[in-house]
Coordinates of N, CA, C and O in Angstrom, one line a residue:
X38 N 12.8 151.7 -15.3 CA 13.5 152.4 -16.4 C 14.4 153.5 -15.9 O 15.5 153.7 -16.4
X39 N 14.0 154.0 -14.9 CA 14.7 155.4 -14.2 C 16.2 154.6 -13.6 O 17.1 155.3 -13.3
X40 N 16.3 153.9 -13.5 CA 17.5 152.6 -12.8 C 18.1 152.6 -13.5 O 19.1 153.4 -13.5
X41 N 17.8 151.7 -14.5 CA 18.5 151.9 -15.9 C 19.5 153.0 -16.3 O 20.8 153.0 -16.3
X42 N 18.8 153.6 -16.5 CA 18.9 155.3 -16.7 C 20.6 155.5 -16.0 O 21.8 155.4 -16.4
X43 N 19.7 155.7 -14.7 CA 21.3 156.3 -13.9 C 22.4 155.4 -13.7 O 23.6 155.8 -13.5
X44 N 21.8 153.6 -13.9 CA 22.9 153.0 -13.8 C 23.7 153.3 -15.4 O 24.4 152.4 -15.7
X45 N 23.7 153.7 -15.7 CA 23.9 153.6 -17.6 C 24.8 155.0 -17.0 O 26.0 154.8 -16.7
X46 N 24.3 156.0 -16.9 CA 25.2 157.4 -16.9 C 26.2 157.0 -16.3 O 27.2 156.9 -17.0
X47 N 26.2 156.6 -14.6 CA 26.6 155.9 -13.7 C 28.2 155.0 -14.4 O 29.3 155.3 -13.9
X48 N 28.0 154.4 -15.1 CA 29.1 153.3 -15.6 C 29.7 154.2 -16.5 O 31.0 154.4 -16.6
X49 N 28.9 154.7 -17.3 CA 30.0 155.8 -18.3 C 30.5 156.4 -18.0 O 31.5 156.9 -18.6
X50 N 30.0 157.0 -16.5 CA 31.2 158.2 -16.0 C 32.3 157.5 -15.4 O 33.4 158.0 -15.4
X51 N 31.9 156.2 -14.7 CA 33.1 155.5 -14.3 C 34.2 155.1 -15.5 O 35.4 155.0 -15.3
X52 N 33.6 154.9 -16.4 CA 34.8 153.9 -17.6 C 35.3 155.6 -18.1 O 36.4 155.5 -18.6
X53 N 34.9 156.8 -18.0 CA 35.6 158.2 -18.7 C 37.2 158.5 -17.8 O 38.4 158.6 -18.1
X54 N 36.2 158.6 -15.9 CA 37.3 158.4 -15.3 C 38.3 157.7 -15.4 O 39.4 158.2 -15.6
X55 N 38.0 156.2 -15.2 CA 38.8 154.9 -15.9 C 39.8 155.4 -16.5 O 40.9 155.1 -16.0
X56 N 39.8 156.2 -17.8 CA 40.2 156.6 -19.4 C 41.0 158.1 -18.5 O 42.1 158.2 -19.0
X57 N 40.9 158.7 -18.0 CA 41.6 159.8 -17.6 C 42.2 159.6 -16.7 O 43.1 160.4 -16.5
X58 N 42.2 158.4 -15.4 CA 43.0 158.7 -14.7 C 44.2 157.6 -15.5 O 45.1 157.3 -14.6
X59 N 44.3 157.0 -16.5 CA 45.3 156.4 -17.4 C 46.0 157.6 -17.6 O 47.1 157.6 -17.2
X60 N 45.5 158.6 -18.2 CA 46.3 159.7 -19.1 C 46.8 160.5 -17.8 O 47.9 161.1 -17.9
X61 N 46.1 160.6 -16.6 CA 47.0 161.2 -15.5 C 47.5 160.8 -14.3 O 48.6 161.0 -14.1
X62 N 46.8 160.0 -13.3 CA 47.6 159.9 -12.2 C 48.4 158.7 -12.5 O 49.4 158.4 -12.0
X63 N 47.6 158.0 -13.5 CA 48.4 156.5 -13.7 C 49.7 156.6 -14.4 O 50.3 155.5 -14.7
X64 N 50.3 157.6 -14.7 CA 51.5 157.6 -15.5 C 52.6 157.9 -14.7 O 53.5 158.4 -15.3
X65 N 52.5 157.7 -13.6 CA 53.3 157.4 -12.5 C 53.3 156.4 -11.9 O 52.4 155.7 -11.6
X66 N 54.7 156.4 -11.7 CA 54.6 154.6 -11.2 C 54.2 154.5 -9.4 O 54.4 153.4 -8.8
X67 N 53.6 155.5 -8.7 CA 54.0 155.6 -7.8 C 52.3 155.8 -7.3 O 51.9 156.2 -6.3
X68 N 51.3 155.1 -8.6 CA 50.5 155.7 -8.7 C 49.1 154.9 -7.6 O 49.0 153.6 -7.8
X69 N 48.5 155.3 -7.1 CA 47.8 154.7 -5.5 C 46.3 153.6 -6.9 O 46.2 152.4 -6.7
X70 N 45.7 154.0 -7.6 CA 45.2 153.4 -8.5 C 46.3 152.0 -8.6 O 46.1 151.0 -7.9
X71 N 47.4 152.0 -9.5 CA 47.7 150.7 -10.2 C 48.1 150.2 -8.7 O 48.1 149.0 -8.7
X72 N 48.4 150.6 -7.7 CA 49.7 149.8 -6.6 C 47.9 149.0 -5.9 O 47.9 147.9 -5.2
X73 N 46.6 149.8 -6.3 CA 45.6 148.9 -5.2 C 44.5 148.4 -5.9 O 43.8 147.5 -5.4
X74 N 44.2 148.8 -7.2 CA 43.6 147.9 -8.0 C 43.6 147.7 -9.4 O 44.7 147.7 -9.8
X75 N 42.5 147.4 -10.4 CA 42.9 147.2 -12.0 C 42.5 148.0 -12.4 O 41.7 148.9 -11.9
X76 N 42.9 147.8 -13.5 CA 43.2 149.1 -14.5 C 43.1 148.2 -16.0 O 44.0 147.6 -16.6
X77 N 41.9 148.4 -16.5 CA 41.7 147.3 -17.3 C 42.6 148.1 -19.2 O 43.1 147.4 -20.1
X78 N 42.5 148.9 -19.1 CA 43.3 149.8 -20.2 C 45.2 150.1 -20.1 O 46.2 149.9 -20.9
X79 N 45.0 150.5 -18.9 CA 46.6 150.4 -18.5 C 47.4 149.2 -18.1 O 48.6 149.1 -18.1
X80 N 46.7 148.4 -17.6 CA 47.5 146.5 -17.5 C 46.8 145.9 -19.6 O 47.3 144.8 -19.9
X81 N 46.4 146.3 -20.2 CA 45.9 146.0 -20.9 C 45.3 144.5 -21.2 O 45.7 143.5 -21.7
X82 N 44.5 144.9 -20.7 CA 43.4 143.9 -20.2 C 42.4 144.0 -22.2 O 41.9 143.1 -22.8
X83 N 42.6 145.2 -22.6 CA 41.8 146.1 -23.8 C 42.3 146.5 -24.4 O 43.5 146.2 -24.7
X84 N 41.9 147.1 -24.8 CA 42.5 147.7 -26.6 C 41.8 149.1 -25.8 O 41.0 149.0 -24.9
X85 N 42.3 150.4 -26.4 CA 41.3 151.3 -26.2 C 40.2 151.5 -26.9 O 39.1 151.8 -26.4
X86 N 40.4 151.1 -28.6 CA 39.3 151.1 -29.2 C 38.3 150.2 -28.5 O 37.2 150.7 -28.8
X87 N 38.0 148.9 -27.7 CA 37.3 148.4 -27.5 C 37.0 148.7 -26.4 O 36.0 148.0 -26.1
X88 N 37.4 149.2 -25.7 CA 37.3 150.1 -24.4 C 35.9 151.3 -24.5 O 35.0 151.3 -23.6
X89 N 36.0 152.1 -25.6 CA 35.7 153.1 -26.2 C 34.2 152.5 -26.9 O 33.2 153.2 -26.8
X90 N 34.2 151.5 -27.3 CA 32.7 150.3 -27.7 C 32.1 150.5 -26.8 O 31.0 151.0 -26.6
X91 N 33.2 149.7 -25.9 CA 31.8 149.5 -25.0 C 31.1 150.8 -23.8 O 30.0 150.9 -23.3
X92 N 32.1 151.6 -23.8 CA 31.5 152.7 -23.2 C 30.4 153.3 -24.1 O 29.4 153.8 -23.6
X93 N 30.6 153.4 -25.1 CA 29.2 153.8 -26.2 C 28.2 152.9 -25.7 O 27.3 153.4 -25.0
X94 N 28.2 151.8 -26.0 CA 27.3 150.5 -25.3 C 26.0 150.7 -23.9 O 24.8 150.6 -23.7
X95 N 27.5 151.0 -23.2 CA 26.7 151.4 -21.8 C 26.0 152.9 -22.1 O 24.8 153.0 -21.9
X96 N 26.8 154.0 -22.5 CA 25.7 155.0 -22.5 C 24.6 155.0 -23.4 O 23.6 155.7 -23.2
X97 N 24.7 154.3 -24.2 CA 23.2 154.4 -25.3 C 22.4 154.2 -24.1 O 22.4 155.3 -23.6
X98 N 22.1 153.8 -23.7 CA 20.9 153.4 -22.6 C 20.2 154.4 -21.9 O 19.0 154.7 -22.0
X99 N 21.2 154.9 -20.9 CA 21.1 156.5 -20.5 C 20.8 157.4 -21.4 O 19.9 158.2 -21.0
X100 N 21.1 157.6 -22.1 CA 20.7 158.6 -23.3 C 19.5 158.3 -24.4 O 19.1 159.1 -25.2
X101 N 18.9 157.2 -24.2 CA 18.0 157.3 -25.1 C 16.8 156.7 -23.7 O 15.8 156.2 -24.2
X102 N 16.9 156.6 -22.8 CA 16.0 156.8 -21.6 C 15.8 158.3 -21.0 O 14.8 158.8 -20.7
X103 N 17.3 158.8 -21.1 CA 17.1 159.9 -21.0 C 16.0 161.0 -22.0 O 14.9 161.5 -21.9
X104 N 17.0 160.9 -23.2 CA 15.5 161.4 -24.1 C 14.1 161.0 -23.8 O 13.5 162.1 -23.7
X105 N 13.3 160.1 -23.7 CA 12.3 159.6 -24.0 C 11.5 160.3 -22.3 O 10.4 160.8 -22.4
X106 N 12.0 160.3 -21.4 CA 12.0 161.3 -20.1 C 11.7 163.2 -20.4 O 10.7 164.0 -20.0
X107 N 12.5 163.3 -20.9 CA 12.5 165.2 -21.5 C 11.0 166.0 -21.4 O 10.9 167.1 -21.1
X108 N 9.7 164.9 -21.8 CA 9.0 165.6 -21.2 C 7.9 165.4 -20.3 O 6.8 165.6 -20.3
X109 N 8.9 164.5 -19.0 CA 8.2 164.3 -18.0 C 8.5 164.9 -17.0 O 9.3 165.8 -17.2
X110 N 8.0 164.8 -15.9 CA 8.8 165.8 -14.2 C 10.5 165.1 -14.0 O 11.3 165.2 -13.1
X111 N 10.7 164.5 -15.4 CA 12.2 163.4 -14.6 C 13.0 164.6 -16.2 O 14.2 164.8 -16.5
X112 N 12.3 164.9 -16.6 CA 13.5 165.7 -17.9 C 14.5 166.6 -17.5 O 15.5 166.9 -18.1
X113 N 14.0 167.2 -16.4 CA 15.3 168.2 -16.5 C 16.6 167.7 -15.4 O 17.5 168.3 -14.9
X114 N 16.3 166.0 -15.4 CA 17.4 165.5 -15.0 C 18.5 164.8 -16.0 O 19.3 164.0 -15.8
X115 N 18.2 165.5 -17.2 CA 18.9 164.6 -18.2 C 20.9 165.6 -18.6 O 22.0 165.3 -18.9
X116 N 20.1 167.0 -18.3 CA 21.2 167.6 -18.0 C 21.9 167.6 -17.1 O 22.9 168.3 -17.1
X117 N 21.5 166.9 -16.1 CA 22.7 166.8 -15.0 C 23.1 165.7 -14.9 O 23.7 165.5 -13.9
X118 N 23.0 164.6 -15.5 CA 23.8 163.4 -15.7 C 24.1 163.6 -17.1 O 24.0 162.5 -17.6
X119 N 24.4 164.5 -17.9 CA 25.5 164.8 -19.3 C 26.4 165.5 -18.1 O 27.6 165.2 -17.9
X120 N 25.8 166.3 -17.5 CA 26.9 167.3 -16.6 C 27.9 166.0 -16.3 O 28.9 165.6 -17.0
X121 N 27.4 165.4 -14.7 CA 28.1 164.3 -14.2 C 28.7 163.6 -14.9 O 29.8 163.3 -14.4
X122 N 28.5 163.1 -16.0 CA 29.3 162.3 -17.3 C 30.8 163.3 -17.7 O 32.0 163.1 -17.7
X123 N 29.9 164.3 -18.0 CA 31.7 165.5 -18.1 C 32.4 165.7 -17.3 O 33.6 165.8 -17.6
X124 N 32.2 165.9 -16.4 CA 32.6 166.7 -15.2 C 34.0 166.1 -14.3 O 34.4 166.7 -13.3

């Protein structure tokens, strides 16, 4: 379950990045992202709204593993993978 867990935070912080480096480094054409690999939002591969699904998708998992953890020796790892997810 603990797998789970971090793979779940894990992918959501990847698809957030994903979603920000569209809005910044990717808006240049000169940009080291689009010139070496995909970019499933900015080649639009997606819609954002469904982009945005499935990132919900993936974090439910994390987050309600997370909860169900809170009061074990693994709870006070739930705030540092919201951290990692923001950050």
């Amino acid at each position: 379950a603990w797998t789970v867990c971090m793979t779940s935070w894990h992918a959501a912080h990847n698809m957030l990045n994903d979603y920000q480096d569209m809005t910044d480094d990717d808006a240049r054409s000169d940009s080291y992202r689009l010139a070496y690999g995909v970019h499933a939002l900015r080649q639009e591969y997606i819609t954002k709204l469904y982009f945005f699904i499935v990132m919900a998708a993936v974090s439910i998992p994390g987050v309600m593993l997370s909860l169900s953890f809170r009061d074990t020796a693994l709870g006070p790892a739930f705030p540092w993978g919201f951290a990692a997810l923001v950050l």
